[in-house]
XYZ file of C-alpha atoms in Angstrom:
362
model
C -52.606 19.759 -25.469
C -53.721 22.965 -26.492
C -51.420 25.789 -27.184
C -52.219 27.627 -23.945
C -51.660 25.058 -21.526
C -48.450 23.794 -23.642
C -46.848 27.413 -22.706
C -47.791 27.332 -19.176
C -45.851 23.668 -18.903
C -43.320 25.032 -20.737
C -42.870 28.485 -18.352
C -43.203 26.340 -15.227
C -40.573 23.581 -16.110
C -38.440 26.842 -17.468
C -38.621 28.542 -14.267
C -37.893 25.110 -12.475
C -34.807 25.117 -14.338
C -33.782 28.423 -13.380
C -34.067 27.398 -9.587
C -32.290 24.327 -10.128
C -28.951 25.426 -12.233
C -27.423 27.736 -9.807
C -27.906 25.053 -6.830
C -26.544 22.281 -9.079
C -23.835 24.528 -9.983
C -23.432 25.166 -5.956
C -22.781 21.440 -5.257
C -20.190 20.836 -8.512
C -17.989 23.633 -8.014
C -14.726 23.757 -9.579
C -11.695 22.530 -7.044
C -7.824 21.880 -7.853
C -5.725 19.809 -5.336
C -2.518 18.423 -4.710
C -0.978 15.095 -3.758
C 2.335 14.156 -3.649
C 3.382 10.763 -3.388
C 6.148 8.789 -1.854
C 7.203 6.898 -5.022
C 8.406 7.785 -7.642
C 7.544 8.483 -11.043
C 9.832 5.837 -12.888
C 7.552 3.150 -10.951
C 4.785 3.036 -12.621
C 2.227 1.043 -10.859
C 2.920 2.231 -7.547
C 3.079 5.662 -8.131
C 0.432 4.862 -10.872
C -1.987 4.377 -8.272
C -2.246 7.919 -7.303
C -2.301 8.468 -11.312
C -5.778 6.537 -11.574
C -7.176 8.140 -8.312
C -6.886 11.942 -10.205
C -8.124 10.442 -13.486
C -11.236 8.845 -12.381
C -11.939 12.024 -10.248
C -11.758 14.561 -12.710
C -13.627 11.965 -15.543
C -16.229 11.718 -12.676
C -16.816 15.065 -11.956
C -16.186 16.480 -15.930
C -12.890 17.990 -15.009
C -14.055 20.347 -12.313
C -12.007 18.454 -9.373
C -8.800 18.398 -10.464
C -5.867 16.700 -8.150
C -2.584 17.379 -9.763
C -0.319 14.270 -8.678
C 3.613 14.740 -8.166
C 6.019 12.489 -7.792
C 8.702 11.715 -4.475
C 10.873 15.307 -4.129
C 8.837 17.119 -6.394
C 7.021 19.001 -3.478
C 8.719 17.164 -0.229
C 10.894 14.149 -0.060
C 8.953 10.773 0.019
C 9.183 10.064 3.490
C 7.549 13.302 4.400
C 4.399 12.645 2.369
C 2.030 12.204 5.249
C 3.323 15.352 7.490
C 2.844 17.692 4.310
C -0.553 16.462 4.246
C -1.041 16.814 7.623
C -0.322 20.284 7.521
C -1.986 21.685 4.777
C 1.421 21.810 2.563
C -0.607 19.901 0.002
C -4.508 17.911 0.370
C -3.705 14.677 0.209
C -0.705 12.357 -0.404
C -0.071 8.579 -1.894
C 1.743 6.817 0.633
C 2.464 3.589 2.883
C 1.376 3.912 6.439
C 4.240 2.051 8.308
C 6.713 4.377 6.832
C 5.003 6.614 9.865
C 6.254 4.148 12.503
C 8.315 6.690 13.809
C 5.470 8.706 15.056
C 3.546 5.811 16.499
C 3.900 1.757 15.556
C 0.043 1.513 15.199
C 0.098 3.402 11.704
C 2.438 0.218 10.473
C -0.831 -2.365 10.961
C -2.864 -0.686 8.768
C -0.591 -1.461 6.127
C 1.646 -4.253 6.454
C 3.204 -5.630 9.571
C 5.528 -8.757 9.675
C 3.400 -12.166 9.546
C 0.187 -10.186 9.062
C -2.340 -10.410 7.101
C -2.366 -11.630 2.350
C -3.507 -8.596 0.184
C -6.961 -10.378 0.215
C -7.437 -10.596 3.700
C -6.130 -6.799 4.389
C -8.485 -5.703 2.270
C -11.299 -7.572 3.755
C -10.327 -6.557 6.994
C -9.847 -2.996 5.494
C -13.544 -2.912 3.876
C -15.950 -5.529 6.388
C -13.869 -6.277 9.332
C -12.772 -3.112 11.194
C -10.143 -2.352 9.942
C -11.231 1.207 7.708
C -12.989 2.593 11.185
C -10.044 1.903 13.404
C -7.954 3.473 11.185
C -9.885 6.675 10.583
C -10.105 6.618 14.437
C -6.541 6.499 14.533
C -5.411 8.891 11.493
C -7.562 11.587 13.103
C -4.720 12.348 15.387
C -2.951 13.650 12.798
C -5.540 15.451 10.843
C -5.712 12.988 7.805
C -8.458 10.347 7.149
C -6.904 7.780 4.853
C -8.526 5.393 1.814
C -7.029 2.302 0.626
C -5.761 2.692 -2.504
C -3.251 -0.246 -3.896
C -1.824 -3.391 -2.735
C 1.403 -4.903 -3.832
C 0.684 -9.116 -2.753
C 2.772 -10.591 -1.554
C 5.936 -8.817 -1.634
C 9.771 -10.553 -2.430
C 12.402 -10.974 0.241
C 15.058 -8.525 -1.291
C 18.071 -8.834 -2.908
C 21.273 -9.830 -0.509
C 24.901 -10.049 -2.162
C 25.631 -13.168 0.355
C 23.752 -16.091 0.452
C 21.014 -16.379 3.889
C 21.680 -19.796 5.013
C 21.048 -19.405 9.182
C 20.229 -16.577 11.799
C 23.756 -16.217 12.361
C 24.027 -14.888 8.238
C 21.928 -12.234 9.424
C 23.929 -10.996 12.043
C 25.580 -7.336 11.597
C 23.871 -7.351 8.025
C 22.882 -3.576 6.810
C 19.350 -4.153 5.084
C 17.267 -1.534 3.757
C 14.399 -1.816 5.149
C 11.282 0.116 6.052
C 8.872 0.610 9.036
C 8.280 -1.825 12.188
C 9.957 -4.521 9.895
C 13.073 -3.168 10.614
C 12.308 -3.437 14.322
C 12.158 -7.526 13.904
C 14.817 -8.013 11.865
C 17.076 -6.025 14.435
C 15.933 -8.530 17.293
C 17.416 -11.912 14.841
C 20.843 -9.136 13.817
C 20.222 -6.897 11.238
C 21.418 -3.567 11.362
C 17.839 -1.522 9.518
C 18.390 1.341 7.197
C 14.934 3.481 6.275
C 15.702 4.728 2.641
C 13.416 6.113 0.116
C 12.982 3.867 -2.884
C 14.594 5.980 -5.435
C 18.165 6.226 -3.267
C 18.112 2.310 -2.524
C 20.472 1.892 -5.779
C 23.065 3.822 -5.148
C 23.247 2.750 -1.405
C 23.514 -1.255 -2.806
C 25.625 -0.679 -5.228
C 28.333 1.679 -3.136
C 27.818 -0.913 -0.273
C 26.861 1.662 2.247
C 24.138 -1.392 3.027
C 24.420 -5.246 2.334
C 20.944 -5.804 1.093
C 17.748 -4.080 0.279
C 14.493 -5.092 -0.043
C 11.688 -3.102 -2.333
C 8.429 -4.271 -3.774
C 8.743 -7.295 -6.227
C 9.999 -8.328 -9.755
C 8.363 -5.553 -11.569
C 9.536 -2.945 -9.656
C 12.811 -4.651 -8.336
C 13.750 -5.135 -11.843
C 13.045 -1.177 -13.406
C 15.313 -0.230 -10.303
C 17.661 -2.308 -11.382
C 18.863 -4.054 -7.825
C 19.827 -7.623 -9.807
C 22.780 -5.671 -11.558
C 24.573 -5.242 -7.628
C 23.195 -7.970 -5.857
C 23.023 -11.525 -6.948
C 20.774 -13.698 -4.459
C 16.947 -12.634 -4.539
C 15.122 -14.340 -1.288
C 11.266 -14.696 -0.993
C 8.751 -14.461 0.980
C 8.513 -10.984 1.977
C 7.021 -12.155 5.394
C 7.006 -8.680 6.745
C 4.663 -7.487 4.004
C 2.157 -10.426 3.176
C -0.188 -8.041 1.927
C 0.897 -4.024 2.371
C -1.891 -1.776 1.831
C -1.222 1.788 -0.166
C -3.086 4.707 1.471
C -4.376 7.938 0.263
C -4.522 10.563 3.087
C -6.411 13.795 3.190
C -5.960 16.194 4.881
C -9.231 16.268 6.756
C -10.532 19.742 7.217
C -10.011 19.555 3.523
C -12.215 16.046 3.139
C -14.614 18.160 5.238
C -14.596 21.128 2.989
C -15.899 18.715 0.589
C -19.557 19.232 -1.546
C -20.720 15.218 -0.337
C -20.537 14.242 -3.650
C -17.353 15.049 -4.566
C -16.848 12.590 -0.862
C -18.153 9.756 -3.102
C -16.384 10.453 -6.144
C -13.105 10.119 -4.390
C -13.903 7.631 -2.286
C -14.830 5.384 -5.294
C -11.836 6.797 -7.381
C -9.707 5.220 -4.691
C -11.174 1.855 -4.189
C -10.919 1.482 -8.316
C -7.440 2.402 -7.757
C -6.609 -0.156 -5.251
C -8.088 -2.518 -7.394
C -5.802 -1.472 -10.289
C -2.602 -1.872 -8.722
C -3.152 -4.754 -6.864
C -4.293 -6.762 -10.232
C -1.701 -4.813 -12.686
C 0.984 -6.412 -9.644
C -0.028 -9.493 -10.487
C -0.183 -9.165 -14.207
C 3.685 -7.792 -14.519
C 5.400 -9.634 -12.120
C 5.478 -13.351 -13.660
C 7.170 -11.703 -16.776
C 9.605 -10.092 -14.724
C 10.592 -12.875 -12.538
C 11.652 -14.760 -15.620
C 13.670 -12.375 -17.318
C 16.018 -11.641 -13.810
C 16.285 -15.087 -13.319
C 17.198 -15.942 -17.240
C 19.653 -12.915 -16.490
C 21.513 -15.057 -13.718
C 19.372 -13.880 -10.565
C 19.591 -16.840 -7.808
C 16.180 -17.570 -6.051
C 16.511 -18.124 -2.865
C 13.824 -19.221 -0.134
C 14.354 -17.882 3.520
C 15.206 -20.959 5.556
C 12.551 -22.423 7.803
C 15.356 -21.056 10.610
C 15.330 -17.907 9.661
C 11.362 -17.952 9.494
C 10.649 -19.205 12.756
C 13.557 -16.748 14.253
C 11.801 -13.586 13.093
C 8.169 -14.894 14.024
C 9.320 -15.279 17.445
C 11.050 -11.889 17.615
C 7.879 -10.600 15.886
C 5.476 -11.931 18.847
C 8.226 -10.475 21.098
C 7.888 -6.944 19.908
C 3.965 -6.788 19.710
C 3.983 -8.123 23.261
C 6.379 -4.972 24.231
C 4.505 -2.538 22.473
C 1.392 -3.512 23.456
C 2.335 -3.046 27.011
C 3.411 0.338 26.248
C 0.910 1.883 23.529
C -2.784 1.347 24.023
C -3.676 2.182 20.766
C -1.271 -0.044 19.005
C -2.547 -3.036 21.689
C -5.944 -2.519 20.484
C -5.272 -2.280 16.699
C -3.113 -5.318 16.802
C -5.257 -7.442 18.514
C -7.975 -6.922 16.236
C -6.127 -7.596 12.967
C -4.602 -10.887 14.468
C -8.323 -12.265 15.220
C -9.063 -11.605 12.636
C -5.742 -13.197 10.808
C -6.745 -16.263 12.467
C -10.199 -16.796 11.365
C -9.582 -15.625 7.908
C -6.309 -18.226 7.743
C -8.821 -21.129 9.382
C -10.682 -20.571 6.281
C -7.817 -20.068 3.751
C -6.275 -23.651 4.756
C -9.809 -25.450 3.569
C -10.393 -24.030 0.070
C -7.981 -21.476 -1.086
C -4.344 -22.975 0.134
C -5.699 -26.370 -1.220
C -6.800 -25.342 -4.886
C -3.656 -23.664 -4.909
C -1.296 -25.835 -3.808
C -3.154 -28.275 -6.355
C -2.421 -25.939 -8.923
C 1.384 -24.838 -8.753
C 1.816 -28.543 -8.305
C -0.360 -29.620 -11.512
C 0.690 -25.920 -13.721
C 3.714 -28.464 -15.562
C 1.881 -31.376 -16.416
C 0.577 -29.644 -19.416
């Protein structure tokens, strides 16, 4: 190329540059949020969810959106998470849907509602089947669109300081409990307390409640619930597979350059991902050290299981005469429930169940 025409490329691509910076610069500007979460900070993988949401934002973005994370009480109490997202108090918050029941029983489904859906199936419900645009349908009414972004499994039963023989055990007993759950257990006796994970402790071990239940053995155990209650029941049937949201305030999401959109919205999937498997890593360990420590397992009784589905089908048939939008939700998730559990029953329950019988033959 002679010298010339080399300095005419070379002006041209330099003035192309000069156009391009400032609108580059345009669509990556610099943006600091909040989000508080309802958890907090001593449990690591729950509240570390909204922990890996601001660090793969800001490594995606080179540090110019920045979401400062703080813990349950820092900036409102945990229960309040949604509302002070709702209204502007802080962008987003790192919280569990049905602890919104209060407002309306439909935000409970998109999380976890009793004899719903694993942490597989919500998720695929969440992502292909439905689920993600009913929700955002739904969460518009209060200003928020929300992302899925962790998933317990499976959760335990909770931790009872009387053996849970029969229904009539149940009767009169003060469980901490949270969301619609607390609705079903009333119907077979309990008496349902809603308190904020970090105050469950205190309330067990004063006995201003007879049993609690949290998360699992990871968590269960850092909160240190074995030390005032011995018997530790399982399954968790009222949270087969609870999703973790991240709501934001929307007119903020819309404020947002489109790919700063993406950035979060992948940020929160890889979170979901993270807690869900880190779950799964830290709870076998867990579960043997409370029960070397003199924890008693204990599975709910077959009478106790069938009591509370019945009371379940109960309440979904009362408030689906009364709340459209929880009658249309609901219906959804359980068609889908049953297709997903007519395919769980040929491969996945069967490897499984081949498995956990086979694990001690060595």
């Amino acid at each position: 190329m002679k010298r010339r025409d080399f300095l005419k490329v070379s002006a041209a691509g330099a003035a192309a540059t000069a156009v391009a910076s400032p609108a580059i610069a345009q669509s990556s500007p610099e943006i600091k949020w909040r989000l508080t979460s309802s958890f907090p900070k001593s449990l690591d993988t729950i509240y570390g969810g909204a922990e890996q949401v601001a660090k793969y934002v800001a490594e995606m973005t080179d540090n110019k959106f920045q979401i400062q994370v703080f813990g349950a009480g820092e900036v409102v109490p945990g229960l309040q998470a949604l509302d002070a997202t709702t209204n502007g108090t802080v962008e987003m918050s790192h919280t569990v849907a049905y602890y919104y029941v209060g407002k309306d029983p439909t935000f409970a489904i998109f999380s976890a509602v009793p004899f719903g859906l694993n942490a597989r199936q919500q998720n695929s419900w969440w992502y292909q089947g439905g689920g993600q645009e009913l929700g955002n349908e739904f969460f518009k009414k209060s200003g928020v669109i929300g992302f899925a972004t962790g998933n317990t499994g499976t959760q335990m039963g909770g931790w009872f300081r009387k053996e849970i023989k029969t229904v009539a055990d149940l009767s009169g007993l003060k469980m901490r409990i949270g969301g619609i759950a607390g609705q079903v257990l009333q119907k077979v006796g309990v008496v349902p307390q809603q308190i904020a994970g970090g105050d469950i402790y205190p309330a067990l071990e004063k006995g201003t409640i007879d049993a609690a239940e949290w998360v699992g053995p990871y968590d269960d155990e850092k909160l240190g619930f074995q030390k005032v209650a011995k018997f530790y029941y399982y399954p968790g049937f009222w949270e087969g597979g609870p999703m973790v949201h991240t709501f934001c305030n929307l007119e903020k999401w819309n404020s947002l350059p489109k790919s700063y959109q993406a950035v979060l919205t992948n940020a929160t999937a890889n979170a979901n991902a993270w807690m869900n498997s880190r779950y799964d890593m830290l709870n076998p360990a867990a579960l043997k050290r409370l029960v070397a420590g003199g924890t008693q397992l204990r599975p709910f009784s077959n009478e106790v299981l069938e009591a509370s589905l019945k009371a379940t089908n109960e309440l979904w048939a009362e408030l689906s005469g009364k709340n459209a939008d929880f009658k249309k939700v609901i219906d959804a998730m359980q068609a889908y429930r049953s297709d997903q559990y007519l395919w769980w029953q040929v491969a996945e329950y069967t490897f499984d169940s081949f498995m956990i019988r086979s694990r001690t033959r060595g």
